Amino acid sequence: MPLIEVDNVTFSYPAKDGGVNALTGLNLKVEAGSFVTVLGSNGSGKSTLGKLLNALLVPQSGRVVVDGLCSSDKANVYEIRKRVGIVFQNPDNQIVADTVEDDVAFGPENIGLALDQMKVRIADSLASTGISDLALTKPEKLSGGQKQRVAIAGVMALEPKCIVLDESTSMLDPKGRTEVLGAIQKLRMEKGIAVILITHYMEEAVDADYVYVLDKGSVALEGTPSEVFSDADTLEALGLELPPAVKVWQMLRAKGVVVSVPVLTEEDLVSALSKLMRQKGGASC
Amino acid sequence: MLKDVTLGRYYPIESPLHELDPRTKMVAILIYIVTTFLASTPITCALTFLVLCLLIHLSKVPVRYMVKGLRAVVIIVVITDLINIFFVENGLWKAFIVTLRMIEIVLGSNILSLTTKPKTMAAGIEKGLGWMKRLHVPVHDFATMISIAFRFLPILTQEADKVMEAQKARGADFESGNLLRRAKALMPILIPLFVSAFRRADELALAMDSRLYGSGEPTSLHPLKYNTSDGVSYLLAFAYLALVIVLKVVHV
Ligand SMILES: Nc1ncnc2c1ncn2[C@@H]1O[C@H](COP(=O)(O)OP(=O)(O)OP(=O)(O)O)[C@@H](O)[C@H]1O
Ligand SMILES: [Mg+2]
């Protein structure tokens, strides 16, 4: 059984807020410990999906099942939130307390954890996100990347099975972005936590186990990164731009240059091209 | 330009007053404020002033920093003083008492906020009013509200400054004209500020919900507990209150 199952979900916001159908007939699965990327242009329903996954929103029809718990049952809401944590876009608007340590403690305090357990969890989460030395720092003294790692540590302190990042790197500079993505991958490797990365940067999808592309509230395209990237026309029609390396590879293919392995990253491209040159070079001599 | 808002905030040093439990400090300061209202003779006024000096000394906060907090009340004090002096019988003495009382109240409450972290203060209020939970008063929510207000004060101040600069760059003028004109000029600042504050509040609420806010009986990373020094402080505070009452009763 997958960790998360989204089954034919429809969701619309109340009529007074515009009443659009944010999601229609959405299906999606996330296996325990896997890395799933959700792509889509503005307004395609990505954030709505993120909020459905930890029961901040409940679908009007269809089901969201997390670890066997259906979010439509009110009694499951808190249990689901313990299992799926979410990190939002704006680093300033999710830090509650006036020191890093106190902020990470917020979740454990809310579930009424005993003091000694709480201290262990705080130390663990700070260490696993690499910010132990910032424990007593005030939020206003942190860089954007550090703030987002604090937010991740705050989620980790609840020991979730899955963490959702809703465009959590989009307000950061390149350094901050690498910092945060690195921390997330480390958590996945070391703690076996499933990661759902919501983004509109296609580059961030290349390492994923599985990719979903949303459009107008339903899945327009899905598969492994190489499967999804090979459908350039659909992606373009959805307003998404391929990573540069993939673009070059596809232009080469269109020109009749045969590169066997699928190319996703710049390293792939370099190694594929140098292999090609060696073959060509061998033939001409 | 709005930096002054941050005055009266926590002053991070170590002192006997910093170490006291927030509940002790709140009760003691409350008692102190009551005594400033009781004091009306030269001796009792001298006593309250002496106690204020003692508290300031114990707090180890530089006097210069401490008295900055008085700037906010200068105008009020001056106006009431003038009214007292010119229109009231025995006005000079009354003006003196009012001025002293004002200074003592402001500095007294400043001592509390300078020696107590907002979070600790909120925890103190929460614990001190814990009995009200049984009456279904959401004490924990109020305490959370207070600490969040303190957390976002600098962010919103900064934002207000930014919006102001942006409007100035477009030719807005906040410094000239009468009061009404100036108040009107503030509208283009307040509206964007409110919109952004509400958006922040919305997102923050989601982040808090997702971290299980309100899911059960919360615990605290910094549980409050009384030490001997708290007991001594309570004793001294009540003894001082009794002394002032006695002096008042015997008209000294
Ligand atoms: N709180 C809300 N009230 C009313 N409508 C909303 C609300 N939030 C989102 N919507 C609408 O729901 C649809 C999906 O929005 P959603 O935020 O899920 O998209 P998104 O893919 O996250 O977009 P973005 O890339 O801009 O973050 C949009 O049409 C949006 O206008
Ligand atoms: Mg979004």
Coordinates of C-alpha atoms and ligand atoms in Angstrom, one line a residue:
Chain A
M1 CA 0.0 0.0 0.0
P2 CA 1.4 3.4 -0.9
L3 CA 2.1 5.9 1.9
I4 CA -0.2 8.5 0.3
E5 CA -3.1 7.9 -2.0
V6 CA -5.1 10.7 -3.7
D7 CA -8.1 9.1 -5.2
N8 CA -10.3 11.0 -7.8
V9 CA -10.2 14.2 -5.7
T10 CA -12.3 17.3 -6.5
F11 CA -11.9 20.5 -4.6
S12 CA -13.2 24.0 -5.0
Y13 CA -12.8 27.0 -2.8
P14 CA -16.0 28.5 -1.3
A15 CA -18.1 30.6 -3.8
K16 CA -17.4 33.9 -1.9
D17 CA -13.7 33.4 -2.6
G18 CA -14.1 33.0 -6.3
G19 CA -15.4 29.4 -6.3
V20 CA -13.2 28.0 -9.0
N21 CA -12.6 24.3 -9.2
A22 CA -9.1 24.2 -8.0
L23 CA -8.8 20.4 -8.5
T24 CA -10.9 18.0 -10.6
G25 CA -10.6 14.2 -10.6
L26 CA -7.0 14.2 -9.4
N27 CA -5.2 10.9 -8.9
L28 CA -1.8 10.5 -7.3
K29 CA 0.3 8.0 -5.3
V30 CA 3.4 8.5 -3.2
E31 CA 5.4 5.4 -2.0
A32 CA 7.1 5.5 1.4
G33 CA 10.6 7.0 1.2
S34 CA 10.2 8.1 -2.4
F35 CA 11.0 11.4 -4.0
V36 CA 8.0 12.8 -6.0
T37 CA 8.0 16.1 -7.8
V38 CA 4.8 18.0 -8.7
L39 CA 5.1 20.5 -11.5
G40 CA 2.6 22.9 -13.0
S41 CA 2.2 26.5 -14.0
N42 CA 0.6 29.2 -11.9
G43 CA -2.9 28.4 -10.7
S44 CA -2.7 24.7 -11.7
G45 CA -3.6 23.6 -8.2
K46 CA -0.3 22.6 -6.7
S47 CA -0.7 24.4 -3.4
T48 CA -4.2 23.2 -3.1
L49 CA -2.9 19.7 -3.5
G50 CA -0.2 20.3 -0.8
K51 CA -2.8 21.5 1.7
L52 CA -5.0 18.5 1.0
L53 CA -2.1 16.1 1.7
N54 CA -1.9 17.2 5.4
A55 CA -5.6 17.8 6.0
L56 CA -5.4 21.6 6.0
L57 CA -8.1 21.2 3.3
V58 CA -10.5 18.3 2.9
P59 CA -11.8 17.2 -0.6
Q60 CA -15.4 17.7 -1.6
S61 CA -15.4 14.4 -3.4
G62 CA -12.9 11.6 -3.6
R63 CA -10.4 10.6 -0.9
V64 CA -7.0 11.4 0.4
V65 CA -5.6 8.5 2.4
V66 CA -2.4 8.9 4.3
D67 CA -0.8 5.8 5.9
G68 CA -4.3 4.1 5.9
L69 CA -6.0 7.2 7.4
C70 CA -8.7 9.0 5.4
S71 CA -8.6 12.8 5.8
S72 CA -12.4 13.1 5.4
D73 CA -12.8 11.6 8.9
K74 CA -12.3 14.4 11.4
A75 CA -10.8 12.1 13.9
N76 CA -7.8 11.5 11.6
V77 CA -6.8 15.1 11.0
Y78 CA -4.2 15.4 13.7
E79 CA -2.8 12.0 13.0
I80 CA -2.4 12.9 9.4
R81 CA -0.6 16.1 10.2
K82 CA 1.9 14.2 12.4
R83 CA 2.7 12.0 9.4
V84 CA 2.8 14.7 6.6
G85 CA 4.6 18.0 7.3
I86 CA 4.5 21.0 5.0
V87 CA 7.0 23.8 4.4
F88 CA 5.6 26.9 2.7
Q89 CA 7.0 29.4 0.3
N90 CA 7.6 32.5 2.5
P91 CA 10.3 31.8 5.1
D92 CA 9.1 34.8 7.3
N93 CA 5.5 33.7 7.6
Q94 CA 6.1 30.3 9.1
I95 CA 8.5 31.0 12.0
V96 CA 6.4 31.4 15.1
A97 CA 8.9 31.9 18.0
D98 CA 11.7 34.3 18.6
T99 CA 14.6 31.9 18.7
V100 CA 15.3 28.9 16.4
E101 CA 15.2 26.4 19.2
D102 CA 11.8 27.7 20.4
D103 CA 10.4 27.6 16.9
V104 CA 11.5 24.0 16.4
A105 CA 9.9 23.2 19.8
F106 CA 6.5 24.6 18.6
G107 CA 5.2 21.3 17.1
P108 CA 6.4 19.1 20.0
E109 CA 4.9 21.5 22.5
N110 CA 1.6 21.4 20.6
I111 CA 1.4 17.6 20.8
G112 CA 2.2 17.8 24.5
L113 CA 5.5 16.0 24.4
A114 CA 7.4 15.6 27.7
L115 CA 10.3 17.9 28.2
D116 CA 13.1 15.3 28.0
Q117 CA 11.7 13.8 24.8
M118 CA 11.2 17.3 23.4
K119 CA 14.9 18.2 23.9
V120 CA 16.0 15.0 22.2
R121 CA 13.8 15.7 19.2
I122 CA 14.9 19.3 18.9
A123 CA 18.6 18.4 19.0
D124 CA 18.0 15.7 16.4
S125 CA 16.1 17.9 14.0
L126 CA 18.6 20.7 14.3
A127 CA 21.4 18.3 13.7
S128 CA 19.8 16.6 10.7
T129 CA 19.2 20.0 9.0
G130 CA 22.7 21.2 9.9
I131 CA 21.7 24.2 12.0
S132 CA 22.7 23.0 15.5
D133 CA 24.9 26.1 15.9
L134 CA 22.0 28.4 15.3
A135 CA 19.8 27.0 18.1
L136 CA 19.7 30.3 20.1
T137 CA 19.7 32.7 17.1
K138 CA 16.8 35.1 16.5
P139 CA 14.9 34.5 13.2
E140 CA 15.6 38.1 11.9
K141 CA 19.4 37.3 12.0
L142 CA 19.0 34.3 9.6
S143 CA 19.5 34.1 5.8
G144 CA 16.5 32.9 3.7
G145 CA 18.1 29.5 3.3
Q146 CA 18.7 29.2 7.0
K147 CA 15.1 30.2 7.7
Q148 CA 13.7 27.5 5.4
R149 CA 16.0 24.9 7.1
V150 CA 14.5 26.1 10.5
A151 CA 11.1 25.5 9.0
I152 CA 12.2 22.0 7.9
A153 CA 13.6 21.3 11.3
G154 CA 10.3 22.4 12.8
V155 CA 8.5 19.9 10.7
M156 CA 11.1 17.2 11.4
A157 CA 10.6 17.6 15.1
L158 CA 7.2 16.0 14.6
E159 CA 8.9 12.9 13.1
P160 CA 6.8 12.8 9.9
K161 CA 6.8 10.1 7.3
C162 CA 6.6 12.6 4.4
I163 CA 7.5 16.2 4.0
V164 CA 5.8 18.5 1.4
L165 CA 7.8 21.5 0.1
D166 CA 5.5 24.0 -1.6
E167 CA 7.8 26.2 -3.7
S168 CA 9.9 26.4 -0.6
T169 CA 13.0 27.5 -2.5
S170 CA 11.4 30.1 -4.9
M171 CA 12.2 33.1 -2.7
L172 CA 15.8 32.1 -2.1
D173 CA 19.0 32.9 -3.9
P174 CA 20.8 30.1 -5.7
K175 CA 23.0 29.4 -2.7
G176 CA 20.0 29.2 -0.4
R177 CA 18.2 26.9 -2.8
T178 CA 21.1 24.4 -3.0
E179 CA 21.3 24.6 0.8
V180 CA 17.7 23.7 1.3
L181 CA 17.5 21.0 -1.4
G182 CA 20.7 19.4 0.0
A183 CA 19.2 19.3 3.5
I184 CA 16.0 17.6 2.1
Q185 CA 17.9 15.0 0.2
K186 CA 20.0 14.2 3.3
L187 CA 16.8 13.7 5.3
R188 CA 15.5 11.3 2.6
M189 CA 18.7 9.3 2.5
E190 CA 19.2 9.1 6.3
K191 CA 15.7 8.9 7.7
G192 CA 13.8 7.4 4.8
I193 CA 11.3 10.3 4.7
A194 CA 9.2 10.6 1.5
V195 CA 9.6 14.0 -0.2
I196 CA 7.0 15.8 -2.3
L197 CA 8.6 18.7 -4.0
I198 CA 6.1 21.2 -5.5
T199 CA 7.9 23.5 -7.9
H200 CA 7.9 25.2 -11.3
Y201 CA 11.6 24.7 -11.8
M202 CA 11.9 21.7 -14.0
E203 CA 15.6 21.2 -13.0
E204 CA 14.4 20.3 -9.5
A205 CA 12.5 17.3 -11.0
V206 CA 15.5 15.5 -12.6
D207 CA 16.4 13.5 -9.5
A208 CA 12.8 12.5 -8.7
D209 CA 11.6 8.9 -8.6
Y210 CA 8.3 10.1 -10.2
V211 CA 7.0 13.3 -11.6
Y212 CA 3.4 14.6 -11.8
V213 CA 2.6 17.6 -14.1
L214 CA -0.7 19.4 -13.1
D215 CA -2.8 21.5 -15.4
K216 CA -6.1 23.1 -14.5
G217 CA -6.5 20.9 -11.5
S218 CA -5.8 17.5 -12.8
V219 CA -2.8 15.4 -13.8
A220 CA -1.8 16.2 -17.4
L221 CA 1.4 14.2 -17.6
E222 CA 3.1 11.7 -15.3
G223 CA 6.0 9.3 -15.2
T224 CA 9.7 9.1 -14.5
P225 CA 11.6 12.3 -15.2
S226 CA 13.0 11.0 -18.5
E227 CA 9.5 9.9 -19.6
V228 CA 8.0 13.3 -18.7
F229 CA 10.8 15.3 -20.2
S230 CA 10.6 13.4 -23.5
D231 CA 7.1 14.9 -24.1
A232 CA 8.4 18.4 -24.8
D233 CA 5.4 19.5 -26.8
T234 CA 2.9 18.8 -24.0
L235 CA 5.2 20.5 -21.5
E236 CA 5.6 23.5 -23.7
A237 CA 1.8 23.7 -24.2
L238 CA 1.5 23.7 -20.3
G239 CA 3.8 26.7 -20.1
L240 CA 6.8 24.8 -18.6
E241 CA 10.3 25.1 -19.7
L242 CA 12.7 22.1 -20.0
P243 CA 16.1 22.2 -18.3
P244 CA 18.8 23.4 -20.7
A245 CA 20.6 20.1 -20.9
V246 CA 17.4 18.3 -21.8
K247 CA 16.6 20.9 -24.4
V248 CA 20.1 20.5 -26.1
W249 CA 19.6 16.8 -26.1
Q250 CA 16.3 17.0 -27.8
M251 CA 17.6 19.5 -30.4
L252 CA 20.4 17.0 -31.1
R253 CA 17.9 14.2 -31.5
A254 CA 15.7 16.3 -33.8
K255 CA 18.9 16.8 -36.0
G256 CA 19.3 13.0 -36.1
V257 CA 22.1 12.7 -33.7
V258 CA 21.5 9.4 -31.8
V259 CA 22.2 9.6 -28.1
S260 CA 21.1 6.4 -26.5
V261 CA 20.8 7.1 -22.8
P262 CA 18.2 9.6 -21.7
V263 CA 19.8 12.9 -20.7
L264 CA 18.5 14.8 -17.7
T265 CA 21.4 16.7 -16.2
E266 CA 24.4 18.6 -17.6
E267 CA 26.7 15.7 -16.5
D268 CA 24.6 13.3 -18.5
L269 CA 24.9 15.5 -21.5
V270 CA 28.6 15.9 -21.2
S271 CA 29.3 12.2 -20.8
A272 CA 26.9 11.3 -23.6
L273 CA 28.5 13.8 -26.0
S274 CA 32.1 12.8 -25.1
K275 CA 31.1 9.1 -25.7
L276 CA 29.6 10.1 -29.0
M277 CA 32.8 12.0 -30.0
R278 CA 34.9 9.1 -29.1
Q279 CA 32.8 6.8 -31.3
K280 CA 32.9 9.2 -34.2
G281 CA 36.6 9.8 -33.7
G282 CA 37.2 6.1 -33.7
A283 CA 35.3 5.7 -37.0
S284 CA 37.1 8.4 -38.9
C285 CA 40.6 7.2 -38.0
Chain B
M1 CA 11.9 56.5 11.4
L2 CA 9.7 53.9 13.1
K3 CA 12.6 52.3 15.0
D4 CA 11.3 53.9 18.2
V5 CA 8.5 51.3 18.4
T6 CA 11.1 48.8 19.6
L7 CA 11.8 50.8 22.7
G8 CA 11.1 49.1 26.0
R9 CA 11.9 45.7 24.6
Y10 CA 13.9 42.9 26.3
Y11 CA 17.4 43.9 27.3
P12 CA 19.5 40.7 27.2
I13 CA 21.9 40.8 30.1
E14 CA 22.1 38.8 33.4
S15 CA 20.8 40.3 36.6
P16 CA 18.9 39.2 39.7
L17 CA 15.7 40.7 38.1
H18 CA 16.3 38.9 34.8
E19 CA 16.4 35.6 36.7
L20 CA 13.1 36.0 38.6
D21 CA 10.0 34.1 37.5
P22 CA 7.8 36.3 35.3
R23 CA 4.8 35.8 37.6
T24 CA 6.8 37.1 40.6
K25 CA 7.9 40.2 38.6
M26 CA 4.4 40.9 37.3
V27 CA 2.9 40.7 40.8
A28 CA 5.7 42.8 42.3
I29 CA 5.4 45.5 39.6
L30 CA 1.6 45.6 40.0
I31 CA 2.1 46.1 43.8
Y32 CA 4.6 48.8 43.0
I33 CA 2.2 50.6 40.8
V34 CA -0.5 50.4 43.5
T35 CA 1.9 52.0 46.0
T36 CA 2.7 54.9 43.7
F37 CA -1.0 55.7 43.8
L38 CA -1.1 55.4 47.6
A39 CA 1.9 57.7 48.0
S40 CA 0.9 61.3 48.7
T41 CA 3.2 62.6 51.4
P42 CA 6.8 63.5 51.2
I43 CA 7.9 60.4 53.1
T44 CA 5.9 57.9 51.1
C45 CA 6.9 59.6 47.8
A46 CA 10.5 59.4 48.8
L47 CA 10.0 55.7 49.7
T48 CA 8.5 54.8 46.3
F49 CA 11.2 56.7 44.5
L50 CA 13.9 54.9 46.5
V51 CA 12.3 51.6 45.6
L52 CA 12.3 52.5 42.0
C53 CA 16.0 53.4 42.1
L54 CA 16.7 50.1 43.9
L55 CA 14.9 48.1 41.2
I56 CA 16.7 50.0 38.4
H57 CA 20.0 49.2 40.1
L58 CA 19.1 45.5 40.5
S59 CA 18.0 45.2 36.8
K60 CA 21.5 46.3 35.7
V61 CA 20.0 48.0 32.7
P62 CA 21.8 51.3 32.0
V63 CA 19.9 54.3 33.4
R64 CA 20.3 56.1 30.1
Y65 CA 18.6 53.3 28.2
M66 CA 15.9 53.1 30.9
V67 CA 14.9 56.8 30.8
K68 CA 14.5 56.7 27.0
G69 CA 11.2 55.1 27.7
L70 CA 10.0 58.4 29.3
R71 CA 10.0 60.2 26.0
A72 CA 6.6 58.9 25.1
V73 CA 4.9 60.5 28.1
V74 CA 6.7 63.8 28.2
I75 CA 4.0 65.8 26.5
I76 CA 1.2 64.3 28.6
V77 CA 3.1 65.1 31.8
V78 CA 3.9 68.6 30.7
I79 CA 0.3 69.4 29.9
T80 CA -1.1 68.0 33.1
D81 CA 1.6 69.8 35.1
L82 CA 0.7 73.2 33.5
I83 CA -2.9 72.7 34.2
N84 CA -2.2 71.7 37.8
I85 CA 0.2 74.6 38.4
F86 CA -2.0 77.3 37.0
F87 CA -5.6 76.2 37.7
V88 CA -5.4 74.0 40.8
E89 CA -5.1 74.9 44.4
N90 CA -1.7 73.8 45.9
G91 CA -0.9 73.0 42.2
L92 CA 2.9 72.8 42.5
W93 CA 2.8 69.9 44.9
K94 CA 0.1 68.1 42.9
A95 CA 2.1 68.6 39.7
F96 CA 5.1 67.2 41.4
I97 CA 3.2 64.1 42.6
V98 CA 1.6 63.5 39.2
T99 CA 5.0 63.8 37.5
L100 CA 6.6 61.4 39.9
R101 CA 3.8 58.9 39.7
M102 CA 4.0 59.0 35.9
I103 CA 7.7 58.4 35.9
E104 CA 7.4 55.7 38.4
I105 CA 4.7 53.8 36.5
V106 CA 6.4 54.1 33.1
L107 CA 9.8 53.1 34.5
G108 CA 8.3 50.4 36.7
S109 CA 6.6 48.7 33.8
N110 CA 9.7 49.2 31.7
I111 CA 11.7 47.3 34.2
L112 CA 9.3 44.4 33.7
S113 CA 9.6 44.4 29.9
L114 CA 13.3 45.0 29.8
T115 CA 14.1 42.1 32.1
T116 CA 11.6 39.6 30.8
K117 CA 11.6 38.0 27.3
P118 CA 8.2 38.3 25.6
K119 CA 7.9 34.6 25.4
T120 CA 8.6 34.2 29.1
M121 CA 6.1 37.0 29.9
A122 CA 3.5 35.2 27.8
A123 CA 4.3 31.9 29.6
G124 CA 4.0 33.7 32.9
I125 CA 0.6 35.1 32.0
E126 CA -0.5 31.7 30.8
K127 CA 0.5 29.9 33.9
G128 CA -0.6 32.7 36.2
L129 CA -4.1 32.7 34.6
G130 CA -4.1 28.9 34.2
W131 CA -7.2 28.6 36.6
M132 CA -9.2 30.5 34.0
K133 CA -8.9 27.6 31.6
R134 CA -11.5 25.8 33.6
L135 CA -13.9 28.6 32.8
H136 CA -13.1 27.9 29.1
V137 CA -11.1 31.1 28.7
P138 CA -8.5 30.4 25.9
V139 CA -5.5 31.4 28.0
H140 CA -3.0 29.5 25.9
D141 CA -4.2 31.2 22.7
F142 CA -3.9 34.6 24.3
A143 CA -0.3 33.8 25.4
T144 CA 0.5 32.6 21.8
M145 CA -1.0 35.8 20.4
I146 CA 1.2 37.9 22.5
S147 CA 4.4 36.1 21.6
I148 CA 3.5 36.2 17.9
A149 CA 2.7 39.9 18.1
F150 CA 6.2 40.4 19.5
R151 CA 7.8 38.2 16.8
F152 CA 6.1 40.2 14.0
L153 CA 6.5 43.7 15.3
P154 CA 10.0 44.2 13.9
I155 CA 8.9 42.6 10.5
L156 CA 5.9 44.9 10.2
T157 CA 7.8 47.9 11.3
Q158 CA 10.4 47.2 8.6
E159 CA 7.7 46.7 6.1
A160 CA 6.0 50.0 7.0
D161 CA 9.4 51.8 6.5
K162 CA 9.8 50.1 3.1
V163 CA 6.3 51.1 2.0
M164 CA 6.9 54.7 3.2
E165 CA 10.1 54.9 1.3
A166 CA 8.4 53.6 -1.8
Q167 CA 5.6 56.2 -1.5
K168 CA 8.1 59.0 -0.8
A169 CA 10.0 58.0 -4.0
R170 CA 6.7 58.6 -5.8
G171 CA 6.4 62.0 -4.3
A172 CA 4.3 61.4 -1.2
D173 CA 4.8 64.0 1.5
F174 CA 4.3 62.9 5.1
E175 CA 5.9 65.7 6.9
S176 CA 4.1 68.9 6.0
G177 CA 0.6 70.2 6.3
N178 CA -1.8 70.1 9.2
L179 CA -2.8 67.0 11.2
L180 CA -5.7 66.0 8.9
R181 CA -3.5 66.3 5.8
R182 CA -0.8 64.2 7.3
A183 CA -3.3 61.6 8.5
K184 CA -4.6 61.4 4.9
A185 CA -1.1 61.0 3.6
L186 CA -0.7 58.0 5.8
M187 CA -3.6 56.1 4.0
P188 CA -1.5 54.9 1.1
I189 CA 0.8 53.3 3.7
L190 CA -1.7 51.7 5.9
I191 CA -3.6 50.0 3.2
P192 CA -0.7 48.0 1.7
L193 CA 0.5 47.3 5.2
F194 CA -2.9 45.9 6.3
V195 CA -3.2 43.8 3.1
S196 CA 0.2 42.3 3.7
A197 CA -0.3 41.8 7.4
F198 CA -3.5 39.8 6.6
R199 CA -1.7 37.7 4.1
R200 CA 1.0 37.0 6.5
A201 CA -1.5 36.1 9.2
D202 CA -3.3 33.7 6.8
E203 CA -0.1 31.9 5.9
L204 CA 1.1 31.8 9.5
A205 CA -2.2 30.3 10.6
L206 CA -1.8 27.5 8.0
A207 CA 1.8 26.9 9.2
M208 CA 0.6 26.7 12.8
D209 CA -2.2 24.4 12.0
S210 CA 0.1 22.1 10.0
R211 CA 2.3 21.9 13.1
L212 CA -0.6 20.7 15.2
Y213 CA -1.4 23.9 17.0
G214 CA -4.4 23.3 19.3
S215 CA -4.3 19.5 18.9
G216 CA -4.2 18.9 22.6
E217 CA -2.9 20.0 26.0
P218 CA 0.4 21.7 25.2
T219 CA 3.7 21.5 27.1
S220 CA 6.5 24.0 27.2
L221 CA 10.2 23.9 26.4
H222 CA 10.8 26.4 29.2
P223 CA 8.5 25.3 32.0
L224 CA 8.2 27.9 34.8
K225 CA 9.2 27.1 38.3
Y226 CA 9.6 29.2 41.5
N227 CA 13.0 29.4 43.2
T228 CA 13.9 30.7 46.7
S229 CA 14.6 34.2 45.3
D230 CA 11.0 34.3 44.1
G231 CA 9.7 33.5 47.6
V232 CA 11.9 36.2 49.0
S233 CA 10.8 38.7 46.4
Y234 CA 7.1 38.0 47.1
L235 CA 7.7 38.5 50.8
L236 CA 9.6 41.8 50.3
A237 CA 6.9 43.1 47.9
F238 CA 4.1 42.4 50.3
A239 CA 6.0 43.8 53.2
Y240 CA 6.6 47.0 51.2
L241 CA 2.9 47.2 50.3
A242 CA 2.0 46.8 54.0
L243 CA 4.5 49.5 55.0
V244 CA 3.1 52.0 52.5
I245 CA -0.5 51.2 53.7
V246 CA 0.5 51.7 57.3
L247 CA 2.2 55.0 56.5
K248 CA -0.8 56.1 54.6
V249 CA -3.2 55.2 57.5
V250 CA -1.1 57.1 60.1
H251 CA -0.8 60.1 57.7
V252 CA 3.0 60.3 57.6
Ligands
LIG1 N1 -7.7 30.7 -0.7 C1 -8.3 30.6 -1.9 N2 -9.6 31.1 -2.2 C2 -10.1 31.1 -3.4 N3 -9.5 30.6 -4.5 C3 -8.2 30.1 -4.3 C4 -7.6 30.1 -3.1 N4 -6.3 29.6 -3.2 C5 -6.2 29.3 -4.5 N5 -7.3 29.6 -5.2 C6 -7.6 29.3 -6.6 O1 -7.4 27.9 -6.9 C7 -6.7 27.7 -8.0 C8 -5.5 26.8 -7.8 O2 -4.6 27.6 -6.9 P1 -3.3 27.0 -6.3 O3 -2.8 28.0 -5.3 O4 -3.5 25.6 -5.8 O5 -2.3 27.0 -7.6 P2 -0.8 26.8 -7.6 O6 -0.5 25.8 -8.6 O7 -0.2 26.6 -6.3 O8 -0.3 28.2 -8.2 P3 1.0 29.0 -7.9 O9 2.1 28.5 -8.8 O10 0.7 30.4 -8.3 O11 1.4 28.8 -6.5 C9 -6.4 29.0 -8.6 O12 -7.3 29.3 -9.6 C10 -6.5 30.0 -7.5 O13 -7.0 31.2 -7.9
MG2 MG 1.2 27.6 -5.0

